mmCIF file with all atom_site columns, C-alpha atoms in Angstrom:
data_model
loop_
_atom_site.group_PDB
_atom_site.id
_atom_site.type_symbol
_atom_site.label_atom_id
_atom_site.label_alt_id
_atom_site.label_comp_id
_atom_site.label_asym_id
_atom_site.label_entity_id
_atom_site.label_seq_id
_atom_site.pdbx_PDB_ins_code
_atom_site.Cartn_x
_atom_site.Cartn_y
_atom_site.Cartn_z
_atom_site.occupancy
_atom_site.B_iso_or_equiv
_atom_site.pdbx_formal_charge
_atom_site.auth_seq_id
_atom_site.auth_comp_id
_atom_site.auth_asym_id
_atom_site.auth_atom_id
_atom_site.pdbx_PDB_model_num
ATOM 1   C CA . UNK A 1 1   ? -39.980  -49.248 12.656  1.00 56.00 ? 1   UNK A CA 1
ATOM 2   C CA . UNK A 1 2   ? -38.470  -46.741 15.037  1.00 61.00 ? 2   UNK A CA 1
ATOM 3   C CA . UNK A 1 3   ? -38.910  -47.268 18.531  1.00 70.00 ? 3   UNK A CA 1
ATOM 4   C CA . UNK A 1 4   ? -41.698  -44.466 19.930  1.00 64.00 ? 4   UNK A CA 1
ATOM 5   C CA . UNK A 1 5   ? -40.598  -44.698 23.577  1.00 71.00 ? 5   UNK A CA 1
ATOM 6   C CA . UNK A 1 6   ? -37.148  -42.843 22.063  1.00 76.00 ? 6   UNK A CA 1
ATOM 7   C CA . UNK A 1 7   ? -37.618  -41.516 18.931  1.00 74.00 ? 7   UNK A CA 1
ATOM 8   C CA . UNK A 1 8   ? -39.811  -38.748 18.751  1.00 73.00 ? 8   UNK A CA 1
ATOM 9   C CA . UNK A 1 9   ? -42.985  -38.502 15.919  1.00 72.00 ? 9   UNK A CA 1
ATOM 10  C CA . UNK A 1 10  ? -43.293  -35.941 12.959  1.00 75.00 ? 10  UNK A CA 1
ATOM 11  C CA . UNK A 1 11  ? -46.826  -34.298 12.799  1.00 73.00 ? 11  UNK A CA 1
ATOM 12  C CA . UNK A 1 12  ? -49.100  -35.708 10.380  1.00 70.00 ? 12  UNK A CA 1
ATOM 13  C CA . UNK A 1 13  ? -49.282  -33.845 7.303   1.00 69.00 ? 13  UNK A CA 1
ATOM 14  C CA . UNK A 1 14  ? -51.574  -35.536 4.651   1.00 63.00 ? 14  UNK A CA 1
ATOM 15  C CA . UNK A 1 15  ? -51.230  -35.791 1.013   1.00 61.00 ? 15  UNK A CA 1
ATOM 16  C CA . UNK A 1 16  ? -51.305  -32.935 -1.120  1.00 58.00 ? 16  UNK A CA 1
ATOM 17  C CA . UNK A 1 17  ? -52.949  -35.178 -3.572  1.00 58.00 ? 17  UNK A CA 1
ATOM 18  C CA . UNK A 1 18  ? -55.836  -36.204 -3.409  1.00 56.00 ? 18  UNK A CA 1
ATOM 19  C CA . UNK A 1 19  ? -56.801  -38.959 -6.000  1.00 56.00 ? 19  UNK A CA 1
ATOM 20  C CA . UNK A 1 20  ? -56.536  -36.723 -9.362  1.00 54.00 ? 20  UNK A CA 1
ATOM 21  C CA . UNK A 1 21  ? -57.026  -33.213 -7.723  1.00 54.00 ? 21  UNK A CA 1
ATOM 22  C CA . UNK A 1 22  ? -54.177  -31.897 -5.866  1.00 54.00 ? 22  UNK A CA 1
ATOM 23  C CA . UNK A 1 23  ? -54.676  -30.161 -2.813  1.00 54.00 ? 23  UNK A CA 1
ATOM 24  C CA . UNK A 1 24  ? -52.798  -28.107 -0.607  1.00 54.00 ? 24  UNK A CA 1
ATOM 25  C CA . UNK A 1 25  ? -53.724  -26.997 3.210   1.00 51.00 ? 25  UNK A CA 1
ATOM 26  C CA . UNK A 1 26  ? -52.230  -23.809 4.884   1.00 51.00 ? 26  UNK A CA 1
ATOM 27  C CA . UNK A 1 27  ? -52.240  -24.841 8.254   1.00 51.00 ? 27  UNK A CA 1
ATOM 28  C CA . UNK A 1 28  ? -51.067  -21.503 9.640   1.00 50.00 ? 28  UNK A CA 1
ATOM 29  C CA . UNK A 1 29  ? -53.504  -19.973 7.621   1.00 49.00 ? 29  UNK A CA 1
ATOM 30  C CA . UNK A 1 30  ? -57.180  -21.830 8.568   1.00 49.00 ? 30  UNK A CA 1
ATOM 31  C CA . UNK A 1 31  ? -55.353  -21.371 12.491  1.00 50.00 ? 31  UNK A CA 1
ATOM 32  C CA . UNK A 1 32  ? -55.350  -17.379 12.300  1.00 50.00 ? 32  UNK A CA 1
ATOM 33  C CA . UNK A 1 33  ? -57.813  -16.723 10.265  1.00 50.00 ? 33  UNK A CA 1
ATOM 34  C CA . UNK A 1 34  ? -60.382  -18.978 12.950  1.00 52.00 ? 34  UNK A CA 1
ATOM 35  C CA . UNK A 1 35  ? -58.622  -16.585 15.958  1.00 53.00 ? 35  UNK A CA 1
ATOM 36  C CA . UNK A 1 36  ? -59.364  -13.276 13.896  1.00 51.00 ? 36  UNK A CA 1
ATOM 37  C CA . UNK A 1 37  ? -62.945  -14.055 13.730  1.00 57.00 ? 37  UNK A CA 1
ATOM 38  C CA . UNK A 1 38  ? -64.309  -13.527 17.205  1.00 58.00 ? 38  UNK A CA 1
ATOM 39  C CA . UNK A 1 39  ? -62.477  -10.419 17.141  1.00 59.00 ? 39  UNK A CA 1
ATOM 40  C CA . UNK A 1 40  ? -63.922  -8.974  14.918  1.00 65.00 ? 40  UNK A CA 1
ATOM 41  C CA . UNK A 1 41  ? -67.411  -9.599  15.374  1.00 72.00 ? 41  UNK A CA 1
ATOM 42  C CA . UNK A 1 42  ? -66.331  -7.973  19.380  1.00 81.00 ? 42  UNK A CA 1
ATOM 43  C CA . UNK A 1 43  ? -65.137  -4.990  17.989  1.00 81.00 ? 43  UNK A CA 1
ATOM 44  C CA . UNK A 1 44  ? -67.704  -4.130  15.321  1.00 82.00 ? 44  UNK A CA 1
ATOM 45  C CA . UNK A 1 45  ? -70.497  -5.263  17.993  1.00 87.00 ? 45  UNK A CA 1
ATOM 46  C CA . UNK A 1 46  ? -68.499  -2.686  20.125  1.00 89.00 ? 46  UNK A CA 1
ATOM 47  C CA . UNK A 1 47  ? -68.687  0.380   17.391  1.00 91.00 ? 47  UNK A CA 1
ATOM 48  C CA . UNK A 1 48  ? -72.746  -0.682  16.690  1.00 93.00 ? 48  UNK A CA 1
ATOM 49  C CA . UNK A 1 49  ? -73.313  0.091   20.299  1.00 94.00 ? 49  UNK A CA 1
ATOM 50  C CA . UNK A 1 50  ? -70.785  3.268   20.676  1.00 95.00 ? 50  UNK A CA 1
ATOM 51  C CA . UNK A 1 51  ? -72.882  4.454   17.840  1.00 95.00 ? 51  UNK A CA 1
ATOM 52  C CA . UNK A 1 52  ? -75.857  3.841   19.741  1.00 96.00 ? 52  UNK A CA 1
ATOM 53  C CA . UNK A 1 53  ? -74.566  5.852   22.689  1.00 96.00 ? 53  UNK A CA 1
ATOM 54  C CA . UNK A 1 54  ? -73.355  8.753   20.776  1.00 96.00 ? 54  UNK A CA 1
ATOM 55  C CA . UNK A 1 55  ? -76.596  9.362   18.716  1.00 95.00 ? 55  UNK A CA 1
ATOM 56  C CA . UNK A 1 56  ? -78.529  8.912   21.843  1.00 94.00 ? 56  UNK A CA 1
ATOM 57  C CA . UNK A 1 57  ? -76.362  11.819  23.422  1.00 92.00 ? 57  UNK A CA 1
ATOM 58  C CA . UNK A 1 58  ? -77.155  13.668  20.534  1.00 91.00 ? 58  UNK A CA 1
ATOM 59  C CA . UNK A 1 59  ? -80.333  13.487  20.887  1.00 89.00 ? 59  UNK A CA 1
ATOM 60  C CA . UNK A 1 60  ? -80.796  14.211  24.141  1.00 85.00 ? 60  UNK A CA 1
ATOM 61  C CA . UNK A 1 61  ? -78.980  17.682  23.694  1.00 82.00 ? 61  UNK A CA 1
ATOM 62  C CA . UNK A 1 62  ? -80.704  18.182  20.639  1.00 81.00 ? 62  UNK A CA 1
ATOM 63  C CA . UNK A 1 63  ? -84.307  18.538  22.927  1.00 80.00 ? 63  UNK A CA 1
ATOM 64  C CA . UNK A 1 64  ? -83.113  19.592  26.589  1.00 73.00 ? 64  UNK A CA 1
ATOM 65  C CA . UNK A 1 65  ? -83.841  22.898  25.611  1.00 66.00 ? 65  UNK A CA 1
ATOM 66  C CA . UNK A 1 66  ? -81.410  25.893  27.237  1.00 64.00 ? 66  UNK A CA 1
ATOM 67  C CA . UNK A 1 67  ? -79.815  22.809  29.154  1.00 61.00 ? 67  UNK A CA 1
ATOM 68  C CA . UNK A 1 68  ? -79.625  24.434  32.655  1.00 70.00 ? 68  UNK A CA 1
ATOM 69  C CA . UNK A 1 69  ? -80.803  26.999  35.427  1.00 74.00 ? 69  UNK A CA 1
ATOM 70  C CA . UNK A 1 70  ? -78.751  30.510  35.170  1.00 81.00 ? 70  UNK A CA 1
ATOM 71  C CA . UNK A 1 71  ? -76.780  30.899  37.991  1.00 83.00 ? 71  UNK A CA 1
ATOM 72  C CA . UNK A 1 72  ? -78.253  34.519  39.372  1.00 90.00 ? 72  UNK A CA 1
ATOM 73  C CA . UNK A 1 73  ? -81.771  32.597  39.614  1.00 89.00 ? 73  UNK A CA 1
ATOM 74  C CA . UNK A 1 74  ? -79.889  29.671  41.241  1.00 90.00 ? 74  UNK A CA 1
ATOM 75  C CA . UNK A 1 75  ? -78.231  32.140  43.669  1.00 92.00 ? 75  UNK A CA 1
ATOM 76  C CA . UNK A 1 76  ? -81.709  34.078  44.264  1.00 94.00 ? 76  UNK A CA 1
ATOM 77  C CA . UNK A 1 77  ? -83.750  30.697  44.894  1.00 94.00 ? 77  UNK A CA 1
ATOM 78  C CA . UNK A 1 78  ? -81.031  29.812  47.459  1.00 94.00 ? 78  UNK A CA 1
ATOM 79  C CA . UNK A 1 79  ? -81.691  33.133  49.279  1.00 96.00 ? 79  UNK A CA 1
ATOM 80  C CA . UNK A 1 80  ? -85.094  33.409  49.633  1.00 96.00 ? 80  UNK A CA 1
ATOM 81  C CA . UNK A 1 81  ? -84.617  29.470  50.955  1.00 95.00 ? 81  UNK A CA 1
ATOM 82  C CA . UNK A 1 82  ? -82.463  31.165  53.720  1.00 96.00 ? 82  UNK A CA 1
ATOM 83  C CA . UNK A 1 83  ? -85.044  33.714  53.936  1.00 96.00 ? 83  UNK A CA 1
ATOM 84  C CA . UNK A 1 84  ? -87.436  31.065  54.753  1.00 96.00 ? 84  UNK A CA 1
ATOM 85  C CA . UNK A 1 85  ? -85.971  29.161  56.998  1.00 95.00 ? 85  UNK A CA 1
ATOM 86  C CA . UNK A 1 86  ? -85.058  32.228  58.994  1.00 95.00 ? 86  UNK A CA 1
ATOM 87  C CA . UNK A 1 87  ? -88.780  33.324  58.873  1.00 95.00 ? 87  UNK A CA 1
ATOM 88  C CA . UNK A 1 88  ? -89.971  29.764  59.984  1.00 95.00 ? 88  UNK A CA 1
ATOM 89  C CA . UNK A 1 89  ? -87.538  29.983  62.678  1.00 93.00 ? 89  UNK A CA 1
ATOM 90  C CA . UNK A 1 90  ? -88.999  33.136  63.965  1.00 93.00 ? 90  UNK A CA 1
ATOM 91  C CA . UNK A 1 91  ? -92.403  32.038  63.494  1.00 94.00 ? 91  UNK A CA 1
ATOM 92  C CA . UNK A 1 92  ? -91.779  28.868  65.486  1.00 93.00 ? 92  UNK A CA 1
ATOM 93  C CA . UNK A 1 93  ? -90.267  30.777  68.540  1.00 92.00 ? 93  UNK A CA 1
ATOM 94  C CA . UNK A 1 94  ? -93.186  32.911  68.709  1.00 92.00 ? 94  UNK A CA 1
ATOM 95  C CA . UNK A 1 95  ? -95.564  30.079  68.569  1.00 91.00 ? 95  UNK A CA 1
ATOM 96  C CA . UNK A 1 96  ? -94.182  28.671  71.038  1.00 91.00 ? 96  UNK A CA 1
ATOM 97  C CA . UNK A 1 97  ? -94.392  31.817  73.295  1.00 90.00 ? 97  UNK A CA 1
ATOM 98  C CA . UNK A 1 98  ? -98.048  32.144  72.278  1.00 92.00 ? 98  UNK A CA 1
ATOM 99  C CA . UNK A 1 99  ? -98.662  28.744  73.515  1.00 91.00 ? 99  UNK A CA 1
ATOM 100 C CA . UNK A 1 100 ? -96.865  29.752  76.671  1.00 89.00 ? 100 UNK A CA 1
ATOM 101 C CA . UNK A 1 101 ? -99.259  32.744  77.241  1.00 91.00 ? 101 UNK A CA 1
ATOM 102 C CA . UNK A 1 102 ? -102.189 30.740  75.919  1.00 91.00 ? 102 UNK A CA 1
ATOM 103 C CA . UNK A 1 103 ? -101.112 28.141  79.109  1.00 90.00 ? 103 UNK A CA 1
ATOM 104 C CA . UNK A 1 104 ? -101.090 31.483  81.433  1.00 88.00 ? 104 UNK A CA 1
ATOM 105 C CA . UNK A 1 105 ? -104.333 32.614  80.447  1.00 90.00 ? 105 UNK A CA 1
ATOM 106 C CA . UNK A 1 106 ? -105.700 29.553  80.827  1.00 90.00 ? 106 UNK A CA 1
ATOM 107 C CA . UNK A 1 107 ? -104.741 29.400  84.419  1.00 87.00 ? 107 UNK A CA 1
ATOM 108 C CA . UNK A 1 108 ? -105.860 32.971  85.056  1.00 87.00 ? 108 UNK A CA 1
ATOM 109 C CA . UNK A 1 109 ? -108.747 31.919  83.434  1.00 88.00 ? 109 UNK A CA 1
ATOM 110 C CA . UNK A 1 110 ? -109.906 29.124  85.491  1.00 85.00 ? 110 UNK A CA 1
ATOM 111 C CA . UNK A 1 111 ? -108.411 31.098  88.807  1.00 84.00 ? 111 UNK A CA 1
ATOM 112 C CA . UNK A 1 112 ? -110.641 33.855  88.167  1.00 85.00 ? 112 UNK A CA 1
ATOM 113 C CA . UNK A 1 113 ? -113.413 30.992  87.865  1.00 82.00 ? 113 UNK A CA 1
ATOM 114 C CA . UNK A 1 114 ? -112.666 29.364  90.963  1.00 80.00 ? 114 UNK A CA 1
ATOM 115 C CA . UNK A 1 115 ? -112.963 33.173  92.363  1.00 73.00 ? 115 UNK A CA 1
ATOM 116 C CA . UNK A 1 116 ? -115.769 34.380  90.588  1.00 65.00 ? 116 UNK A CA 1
ATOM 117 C CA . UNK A 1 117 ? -117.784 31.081  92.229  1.00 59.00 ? 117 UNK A CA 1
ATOM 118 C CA . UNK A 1 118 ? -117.219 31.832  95.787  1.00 53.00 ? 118 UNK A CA 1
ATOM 119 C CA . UNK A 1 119 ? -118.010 35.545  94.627  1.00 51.00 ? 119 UNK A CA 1
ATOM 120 C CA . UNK A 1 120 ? -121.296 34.581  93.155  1.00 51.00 ? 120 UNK A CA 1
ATOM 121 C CA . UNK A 1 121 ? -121.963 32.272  96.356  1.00 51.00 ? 121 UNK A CA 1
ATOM 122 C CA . UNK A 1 122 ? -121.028 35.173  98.766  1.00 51.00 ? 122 UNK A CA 1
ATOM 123 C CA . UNK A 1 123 ? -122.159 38.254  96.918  1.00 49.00 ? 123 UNK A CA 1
ATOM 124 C CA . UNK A 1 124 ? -120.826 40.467  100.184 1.00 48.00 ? 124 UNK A CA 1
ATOM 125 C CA . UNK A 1 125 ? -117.390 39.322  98.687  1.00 46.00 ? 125 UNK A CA 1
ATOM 126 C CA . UNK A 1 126 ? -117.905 41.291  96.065  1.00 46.00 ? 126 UNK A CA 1
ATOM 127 C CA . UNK A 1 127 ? -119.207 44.233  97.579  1.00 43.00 ? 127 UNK A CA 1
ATOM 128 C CA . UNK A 1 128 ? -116.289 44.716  99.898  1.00 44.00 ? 128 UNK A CA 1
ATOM 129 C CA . UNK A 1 129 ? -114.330 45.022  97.062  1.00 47.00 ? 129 UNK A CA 1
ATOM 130 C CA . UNK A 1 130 ? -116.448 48.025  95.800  1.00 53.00 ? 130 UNK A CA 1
ATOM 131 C CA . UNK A 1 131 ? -116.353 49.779  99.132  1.00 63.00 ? 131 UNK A CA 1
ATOM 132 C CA . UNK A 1 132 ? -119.882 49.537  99.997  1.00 70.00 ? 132 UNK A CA 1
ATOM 133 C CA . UNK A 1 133 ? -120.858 50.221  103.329 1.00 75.00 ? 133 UNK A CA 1
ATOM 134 C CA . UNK A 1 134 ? -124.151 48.829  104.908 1.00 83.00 ? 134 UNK A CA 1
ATOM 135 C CA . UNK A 1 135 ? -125.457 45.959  107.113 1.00 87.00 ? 135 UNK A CA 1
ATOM 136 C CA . UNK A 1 136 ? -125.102 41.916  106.243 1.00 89.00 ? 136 UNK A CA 1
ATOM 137 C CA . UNK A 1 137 ? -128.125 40.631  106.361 1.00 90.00 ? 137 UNK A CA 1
ATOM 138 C CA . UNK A 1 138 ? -128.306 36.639  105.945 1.00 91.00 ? 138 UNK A CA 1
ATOM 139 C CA . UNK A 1 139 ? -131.357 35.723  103.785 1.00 90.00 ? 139 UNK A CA 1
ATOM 140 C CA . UNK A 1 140 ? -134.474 33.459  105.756 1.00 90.00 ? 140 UNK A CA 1
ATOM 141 C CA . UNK A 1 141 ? -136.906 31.541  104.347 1.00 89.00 ? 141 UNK A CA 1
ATOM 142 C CA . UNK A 1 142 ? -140.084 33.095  102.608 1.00 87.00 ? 142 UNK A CA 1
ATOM 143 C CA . UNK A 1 143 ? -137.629 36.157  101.725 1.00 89.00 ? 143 UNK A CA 1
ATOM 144 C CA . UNK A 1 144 ? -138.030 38.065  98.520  1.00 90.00 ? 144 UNK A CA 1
ATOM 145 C CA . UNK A 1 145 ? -136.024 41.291  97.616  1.00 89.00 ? 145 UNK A CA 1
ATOM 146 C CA . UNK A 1 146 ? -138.823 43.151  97.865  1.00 89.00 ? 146 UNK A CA 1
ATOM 147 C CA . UNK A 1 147 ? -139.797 42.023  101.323 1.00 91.00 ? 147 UNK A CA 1
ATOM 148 C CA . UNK A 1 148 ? -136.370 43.179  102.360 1.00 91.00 ? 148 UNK A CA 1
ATOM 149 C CA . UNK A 1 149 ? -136.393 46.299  100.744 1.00 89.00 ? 149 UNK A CA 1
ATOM 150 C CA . UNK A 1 150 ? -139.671 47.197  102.598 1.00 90.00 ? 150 UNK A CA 1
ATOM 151 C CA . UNK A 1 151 ? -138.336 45.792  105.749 1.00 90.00 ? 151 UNK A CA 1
ATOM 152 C CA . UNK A 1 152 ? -135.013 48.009  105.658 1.00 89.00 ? 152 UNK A CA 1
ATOM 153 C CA . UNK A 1 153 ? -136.033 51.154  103.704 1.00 88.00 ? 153 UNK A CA 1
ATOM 154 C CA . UNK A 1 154 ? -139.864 50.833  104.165 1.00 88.00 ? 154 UNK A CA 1
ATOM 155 C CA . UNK A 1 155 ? -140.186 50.682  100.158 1.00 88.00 ? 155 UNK A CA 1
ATOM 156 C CA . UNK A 1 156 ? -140.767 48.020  98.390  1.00 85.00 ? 156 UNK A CA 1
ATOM 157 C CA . UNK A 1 157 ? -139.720 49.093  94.835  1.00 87.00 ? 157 UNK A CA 1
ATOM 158 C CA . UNK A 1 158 ? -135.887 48.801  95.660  1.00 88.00 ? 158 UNK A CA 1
ATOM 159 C CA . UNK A 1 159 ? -135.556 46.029  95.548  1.00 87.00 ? 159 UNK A CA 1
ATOM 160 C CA . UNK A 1 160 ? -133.875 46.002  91.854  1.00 87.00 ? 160 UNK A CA 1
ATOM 161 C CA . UNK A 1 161 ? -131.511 48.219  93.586  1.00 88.00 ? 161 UNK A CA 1
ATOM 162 C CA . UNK A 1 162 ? -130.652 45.707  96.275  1.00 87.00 ? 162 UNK A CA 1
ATOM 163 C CA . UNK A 1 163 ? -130.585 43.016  93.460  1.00 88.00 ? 163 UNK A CA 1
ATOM 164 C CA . UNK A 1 164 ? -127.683 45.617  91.620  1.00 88.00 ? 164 UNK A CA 1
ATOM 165 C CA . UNK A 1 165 ? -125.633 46.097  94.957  1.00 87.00 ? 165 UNK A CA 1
ATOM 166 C CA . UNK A 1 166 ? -125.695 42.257  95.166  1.00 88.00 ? 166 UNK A CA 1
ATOM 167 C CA . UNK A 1 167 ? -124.817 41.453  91.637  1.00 87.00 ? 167 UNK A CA 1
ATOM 168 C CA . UNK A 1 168 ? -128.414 39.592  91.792  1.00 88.00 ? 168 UNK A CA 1
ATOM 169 C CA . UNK A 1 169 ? -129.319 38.631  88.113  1.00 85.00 ? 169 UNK A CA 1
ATOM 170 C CA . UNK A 1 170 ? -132.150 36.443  89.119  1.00 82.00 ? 170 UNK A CA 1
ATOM 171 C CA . UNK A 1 171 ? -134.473 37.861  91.540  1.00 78.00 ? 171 UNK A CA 1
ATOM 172 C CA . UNK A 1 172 ? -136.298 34.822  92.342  1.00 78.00 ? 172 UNK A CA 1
ATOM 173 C CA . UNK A 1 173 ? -133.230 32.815  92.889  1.00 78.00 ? 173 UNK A CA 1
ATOM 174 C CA . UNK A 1 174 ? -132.376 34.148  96.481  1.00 83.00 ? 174 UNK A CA 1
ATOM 175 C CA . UNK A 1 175 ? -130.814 30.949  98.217  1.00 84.00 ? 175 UNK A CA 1
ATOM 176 C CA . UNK A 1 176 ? -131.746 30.289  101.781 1.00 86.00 ? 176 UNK A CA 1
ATOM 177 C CA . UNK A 1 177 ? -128.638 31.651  104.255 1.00 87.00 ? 177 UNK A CA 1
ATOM 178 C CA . UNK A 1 178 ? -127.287 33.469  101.179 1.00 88.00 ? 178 UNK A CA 1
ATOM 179 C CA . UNK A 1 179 ? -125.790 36.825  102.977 1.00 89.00 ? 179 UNK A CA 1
ATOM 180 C CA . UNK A 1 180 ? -126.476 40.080  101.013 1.00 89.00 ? 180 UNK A CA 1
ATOM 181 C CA . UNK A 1 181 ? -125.240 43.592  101.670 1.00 89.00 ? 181 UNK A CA 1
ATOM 182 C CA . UNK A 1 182 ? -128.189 46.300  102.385 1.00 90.00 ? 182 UNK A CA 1
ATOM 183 C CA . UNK A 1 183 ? -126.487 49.861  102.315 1.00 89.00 ? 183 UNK A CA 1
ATOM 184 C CA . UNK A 1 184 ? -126.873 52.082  104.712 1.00 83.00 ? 184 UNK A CA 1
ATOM 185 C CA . UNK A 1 185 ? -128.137 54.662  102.501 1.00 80.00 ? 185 UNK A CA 1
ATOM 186 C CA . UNK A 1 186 ? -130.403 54.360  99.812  1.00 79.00 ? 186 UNK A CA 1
ATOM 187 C CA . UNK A 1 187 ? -130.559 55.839  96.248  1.00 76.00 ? 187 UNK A CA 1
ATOM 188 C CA . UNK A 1 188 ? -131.794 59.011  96.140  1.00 73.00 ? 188 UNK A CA 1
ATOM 189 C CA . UNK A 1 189 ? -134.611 59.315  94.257  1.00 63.00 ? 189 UNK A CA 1
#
């Protein structure tokens, strides 16, 4: 027997014959044809799903109808989005300027308030300002406008003319020490 620690082995090959039948094995056969296999099963897998793909693409172009947006209506869309903007622009300055008066009107607003309550408190105020001439006379207690009118002009009935000179609404609201304006002259009649 050869020594194995030198001498190196031949493969195993077994018998071609096997009892009365003889057989024959192509090793390098079985070997590539097992590699092969796997292979092929990839690639065909592979084509299946290419297929797949393609016929989906199909498809797809098959029912998309005209397939896009003509460029002039593109171009138009993207001009009246400029349009727009440029209109929203303007629109938003302005608004804000409106809010800016609105604020100075406001003011005005409550200035003329503030005004218009001394004016109502001090009716003489106003008269000045109309360049109405007469005596100030300061309103007593048990006053009425038509006790004053008979008191300055010796006729009771003016008294809705005093109440008009003193931007009186209410008659029967004269205020105790409220001053009121009696001109000099009254209407004729």
């Amino acid at each position: 027997m050869a020594n194995p620690m030198t001498e190196p082995l031949e493969p195993y090959e077994p018998s071609t014959t096997y009892g009365s039948h003889d057989l024959e094995y192509d090793w390098d056969y079985d070997q590539a044809r097992s590699e092969r296999q796997p292979l092929n099963i990839i690639w065909g897998r592979v084509a299946i799903l290419g297929g797949i793909v393609l016929l989906a693409f199909l498809l797809g172009r098959m029912t998309s109808g005209s397939g896009g947006v003509d460029a002039s209506k593109l171009t138009a869309a993207n001009e009246r989005i400029a349009e727009l903007e440029q209109q929203n622009s303007a629109l938003t300055t302005e608004g804000v300027a409106k809010d800016d008066q609105i604020t100075d009107l406001q003011s005005q607003i409550a200035a003329l308030e503030t005004a218009g309550s001394t004016t109502e408190d001090d009716p003489a105020a106003v008269t000045e300002d109309s360049e109405i001439t007469g005596t100030k006379y300061t309103v007593e207690p048990g006053d009425t406008l038509q006790s004053i009118a008979e008191e300055f002009y010796g006729d009771a009935s003016l008294d809705d003319f005093l109440a008009e000179t003193n931007n009186i609404t209410d008659p029967t609201a004269l205020g105790v020490g409220q001053t009121l304006i009696i001109p000099n002259e009254p209407p004729k009649q």
